[in-house]
Short mmCIF file of C-alpha atoms in Angstrom, two decimals:
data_model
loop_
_atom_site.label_atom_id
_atom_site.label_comp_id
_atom_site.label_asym_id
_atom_site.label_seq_id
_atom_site.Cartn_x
_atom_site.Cartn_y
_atom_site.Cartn_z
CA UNK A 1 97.38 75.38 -15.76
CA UNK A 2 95.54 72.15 -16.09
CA UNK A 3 98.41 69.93 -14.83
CA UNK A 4 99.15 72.76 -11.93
CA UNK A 5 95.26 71.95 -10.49
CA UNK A 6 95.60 68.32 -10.70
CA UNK A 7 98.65 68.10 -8.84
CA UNK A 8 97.31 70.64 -6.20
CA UNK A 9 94.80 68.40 -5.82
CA UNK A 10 96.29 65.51 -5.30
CA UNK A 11 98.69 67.35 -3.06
CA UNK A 12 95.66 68.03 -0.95
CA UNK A 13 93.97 64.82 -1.06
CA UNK A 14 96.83 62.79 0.50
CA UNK A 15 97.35 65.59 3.05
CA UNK A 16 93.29 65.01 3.76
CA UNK A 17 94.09 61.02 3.99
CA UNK A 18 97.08 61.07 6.13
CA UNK A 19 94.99 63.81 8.82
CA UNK A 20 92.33 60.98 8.57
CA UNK A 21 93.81 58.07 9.12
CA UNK A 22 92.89 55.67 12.11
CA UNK A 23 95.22 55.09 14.40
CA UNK A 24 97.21 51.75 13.67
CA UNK A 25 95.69 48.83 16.16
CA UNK A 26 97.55 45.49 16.20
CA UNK A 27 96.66 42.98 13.40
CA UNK A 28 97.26 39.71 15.54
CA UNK A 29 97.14 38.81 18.86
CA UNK A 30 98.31 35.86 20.65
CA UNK A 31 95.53 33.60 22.51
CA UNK A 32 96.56 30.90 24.45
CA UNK A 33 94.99 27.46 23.44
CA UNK A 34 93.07 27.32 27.15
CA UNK A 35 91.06 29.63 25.62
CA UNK A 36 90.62 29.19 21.74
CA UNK A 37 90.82 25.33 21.56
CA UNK A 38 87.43 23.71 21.45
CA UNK A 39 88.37 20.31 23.33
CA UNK A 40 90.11 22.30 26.44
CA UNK A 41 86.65 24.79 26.49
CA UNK A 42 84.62 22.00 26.52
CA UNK A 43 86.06 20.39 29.15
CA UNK A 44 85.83 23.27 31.22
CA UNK A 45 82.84 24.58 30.67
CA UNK A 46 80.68 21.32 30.13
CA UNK A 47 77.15 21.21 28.40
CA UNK A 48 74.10 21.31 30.84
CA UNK A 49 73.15 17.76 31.86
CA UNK A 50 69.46 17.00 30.41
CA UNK A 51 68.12 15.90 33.43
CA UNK A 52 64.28 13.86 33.84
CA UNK A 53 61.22 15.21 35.85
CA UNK A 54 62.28 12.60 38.22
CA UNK A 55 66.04 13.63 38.30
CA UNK A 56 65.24 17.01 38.58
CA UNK A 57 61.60 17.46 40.17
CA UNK A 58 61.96 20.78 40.82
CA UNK A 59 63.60 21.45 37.17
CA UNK A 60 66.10 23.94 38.23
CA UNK A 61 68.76 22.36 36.67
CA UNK A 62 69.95 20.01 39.37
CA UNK A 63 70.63 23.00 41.71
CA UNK A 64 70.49 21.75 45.34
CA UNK A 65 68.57 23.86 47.62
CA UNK A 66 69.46 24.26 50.93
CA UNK A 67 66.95 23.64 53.68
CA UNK A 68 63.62 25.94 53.38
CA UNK A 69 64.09 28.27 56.91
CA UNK A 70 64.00 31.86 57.05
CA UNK A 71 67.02 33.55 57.97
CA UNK A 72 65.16 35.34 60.31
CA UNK A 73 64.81 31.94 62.70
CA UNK A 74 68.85 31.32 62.08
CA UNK A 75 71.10 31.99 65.00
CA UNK A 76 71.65 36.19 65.76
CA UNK A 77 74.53 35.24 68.06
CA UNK A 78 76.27 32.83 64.92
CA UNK A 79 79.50 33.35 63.46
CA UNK A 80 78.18 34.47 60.05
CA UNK A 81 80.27 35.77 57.47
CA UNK A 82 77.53 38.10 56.85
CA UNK A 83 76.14 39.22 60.25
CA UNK A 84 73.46 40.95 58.63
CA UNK A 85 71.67 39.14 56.19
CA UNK A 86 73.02 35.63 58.68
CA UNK A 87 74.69 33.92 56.00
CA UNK A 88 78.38 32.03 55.30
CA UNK A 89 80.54 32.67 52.30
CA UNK A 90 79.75 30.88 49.42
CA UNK A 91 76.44 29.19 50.96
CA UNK A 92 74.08 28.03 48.21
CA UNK A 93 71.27 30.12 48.58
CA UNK A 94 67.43 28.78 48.15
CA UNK A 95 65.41 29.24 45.23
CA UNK A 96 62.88 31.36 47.49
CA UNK A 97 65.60 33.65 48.33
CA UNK A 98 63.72 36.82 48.30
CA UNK A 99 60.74 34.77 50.48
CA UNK A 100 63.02 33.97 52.88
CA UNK A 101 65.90 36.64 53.41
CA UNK A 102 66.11 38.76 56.50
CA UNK A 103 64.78 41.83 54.20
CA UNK A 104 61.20 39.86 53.78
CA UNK A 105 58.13 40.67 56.11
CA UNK A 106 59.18 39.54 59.91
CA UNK A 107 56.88 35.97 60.85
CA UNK A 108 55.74 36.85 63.84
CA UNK A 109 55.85 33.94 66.59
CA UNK A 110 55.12 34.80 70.32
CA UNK A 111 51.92 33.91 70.28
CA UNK A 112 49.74 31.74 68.56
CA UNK A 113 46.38 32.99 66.80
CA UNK A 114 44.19 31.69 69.15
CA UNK A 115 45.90 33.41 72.27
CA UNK A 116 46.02 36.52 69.92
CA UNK A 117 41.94 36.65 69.33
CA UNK A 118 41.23 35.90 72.93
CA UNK A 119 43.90 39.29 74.33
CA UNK A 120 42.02 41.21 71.06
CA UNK A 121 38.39 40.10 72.61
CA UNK A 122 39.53 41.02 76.16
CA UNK A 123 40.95 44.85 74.92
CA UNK A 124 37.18 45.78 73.41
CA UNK A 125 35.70 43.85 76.05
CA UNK A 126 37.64 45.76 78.65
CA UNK A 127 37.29 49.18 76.95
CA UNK A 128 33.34 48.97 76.18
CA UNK A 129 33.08 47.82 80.28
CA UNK A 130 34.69 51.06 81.43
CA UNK A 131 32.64 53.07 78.41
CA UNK A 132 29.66 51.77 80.37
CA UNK A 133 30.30 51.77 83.50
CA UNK A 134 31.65 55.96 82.97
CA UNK A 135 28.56 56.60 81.28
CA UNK A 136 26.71 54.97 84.46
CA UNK A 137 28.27 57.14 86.99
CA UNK A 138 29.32 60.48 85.18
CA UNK A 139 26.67 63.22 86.83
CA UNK A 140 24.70 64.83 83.61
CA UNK A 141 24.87 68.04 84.78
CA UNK A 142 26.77 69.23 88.37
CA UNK A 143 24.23 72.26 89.16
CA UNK A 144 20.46 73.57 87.59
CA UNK A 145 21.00 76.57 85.72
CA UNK A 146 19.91 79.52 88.15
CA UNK A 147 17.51 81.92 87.36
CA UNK A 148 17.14 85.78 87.54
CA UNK A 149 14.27 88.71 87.65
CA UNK A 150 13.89 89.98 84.53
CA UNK A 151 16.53 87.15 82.49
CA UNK A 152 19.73 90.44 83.34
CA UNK A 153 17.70 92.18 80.91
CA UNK A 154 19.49 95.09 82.19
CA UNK A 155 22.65 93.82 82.83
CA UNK A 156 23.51 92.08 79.73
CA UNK A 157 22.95 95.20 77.65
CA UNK A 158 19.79 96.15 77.46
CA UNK A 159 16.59 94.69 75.35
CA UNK A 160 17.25 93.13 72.49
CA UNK A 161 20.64 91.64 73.70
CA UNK A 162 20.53 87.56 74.65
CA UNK A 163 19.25 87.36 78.16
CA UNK A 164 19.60 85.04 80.94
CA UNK A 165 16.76 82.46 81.79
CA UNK A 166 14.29 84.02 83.30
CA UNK A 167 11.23 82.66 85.62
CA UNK A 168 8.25 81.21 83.18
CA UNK A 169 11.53 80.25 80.77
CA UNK A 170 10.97 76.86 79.23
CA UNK A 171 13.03 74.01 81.15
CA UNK A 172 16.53 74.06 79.29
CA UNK A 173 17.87 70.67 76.99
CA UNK A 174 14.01 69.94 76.63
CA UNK A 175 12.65 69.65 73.38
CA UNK A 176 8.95 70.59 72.65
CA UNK A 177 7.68 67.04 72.02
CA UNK A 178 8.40 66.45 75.78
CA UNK A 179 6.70 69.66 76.69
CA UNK A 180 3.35 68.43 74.95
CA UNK A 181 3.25 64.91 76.61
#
C-alpha cells in the first residue's frame, strides 16, 4: 500500500509542476553592437562637457537661449508652425518659458502709467463733479405735505388708526433739537 501512495504522489506532483510551469521566454537575444558596445555608445551619446562660470554664466549646461521676448509681442500674422502658442518647429525655447509663453498674464502696452493715472484722476474727478453739481440742483422735496381738519381721523378708519398731519402737527423731517432753538 505504501509503494501505491508514493507513486500516487508523485503522479500528482509532476501533474501539479507541468500545470505550473511558466511559459518558455527566449534565453538569448541578439543586440546589435550600435547598441551594446561601449566605444560606439560613447560616441553617440557623449559625456556632458564641464563647462566654467565663465563658459557657462548662466550654468545651464551650455544651452543657448534664444532672445528674451514674449511671444505675445511676436508677429500674429507670421507663418508659425504653431499659430497658437507663435512658435517654429524645433525652435529652442527660453529658459523662462512659462514667463514668457502666450499662456502667461497679457503685458499690457497702450498706454503708459503716467497717461493711465491722469484718465483714472479725470474718471473720479468727473464723477464726484456731476455728484455735486446733482446734489446742487436736485429739489429736496417737489410739494409741502398738505394738511387736513381733523388729520382724516375719520377717513382713515377711525381713532386709533395712523392719521394724516393735522393743523398744530409738528413740521415734518424736523427733529426736536431744531424745535428748541
Amino acid at each position: 500500500m505504501l509503494t501505491r501512495r508514493i507513486a500516487r504522489a508523485s503522479a500528482l506532483r509532476s501533474a501539479s509542476l507541468a500545470s505550473r510551469r511558466l511559459p518558455i521566454v527566449q534565453q538569448r537575444a541578439f543586440v546589435p553592437r550600435s547598441v551594446n558596445d561601449p566605444a560606439i555608445v560613447e560616441e553617440k551619446y557623449p559625456e556632458n562637457p564641464k563647462l566654467t562660470e565663465a563658459e557657462d554664466p548662466g550654468m545651464n549646461g551650455g544651452y543657448i537661449n534664444p532672445p528674451r521676448i514674449k511671444r505675445q509681442f511676436r508677429d500674429p500674422h507670421g507663418d508659425w508652425w504653431d499659430k497658437q502658442e507663435r512658435r517654429n518647429y524645433g525652435e529652442p525655447v527660453h529658459e523662462d518659458h512659462d514667463l514668457l509663453g502666450m499662456f502667461t498674464p497679457y503685458e499690457y502696452t497702450w498706454i503708459s502709467s503716467g497717461k493711465g493715472l491722469a484718465q483714472i484722476g479725470a474718471f473720479i474727478a468727473t464723477t464726484v463733479g456731476l455728484c455735486w453739481v446733482v446734489a446742487q440742483v436736485y429739489p429736496d422735496r417737489p410739494s409741502y405735505p398738505r394738511e387736513f381738519e381733523g388729520g382724516l381721523e375719520r377717513e382713515l378708519g377711525g381713532p386709533g388708526a395712523l392719521r394724516a398731519r393735522a393743523p398744530g402737527d409738528p413740521e415734518p423731517y424736523q427733529t426736536e433739537a431744531a424745535e428748541e432753538e
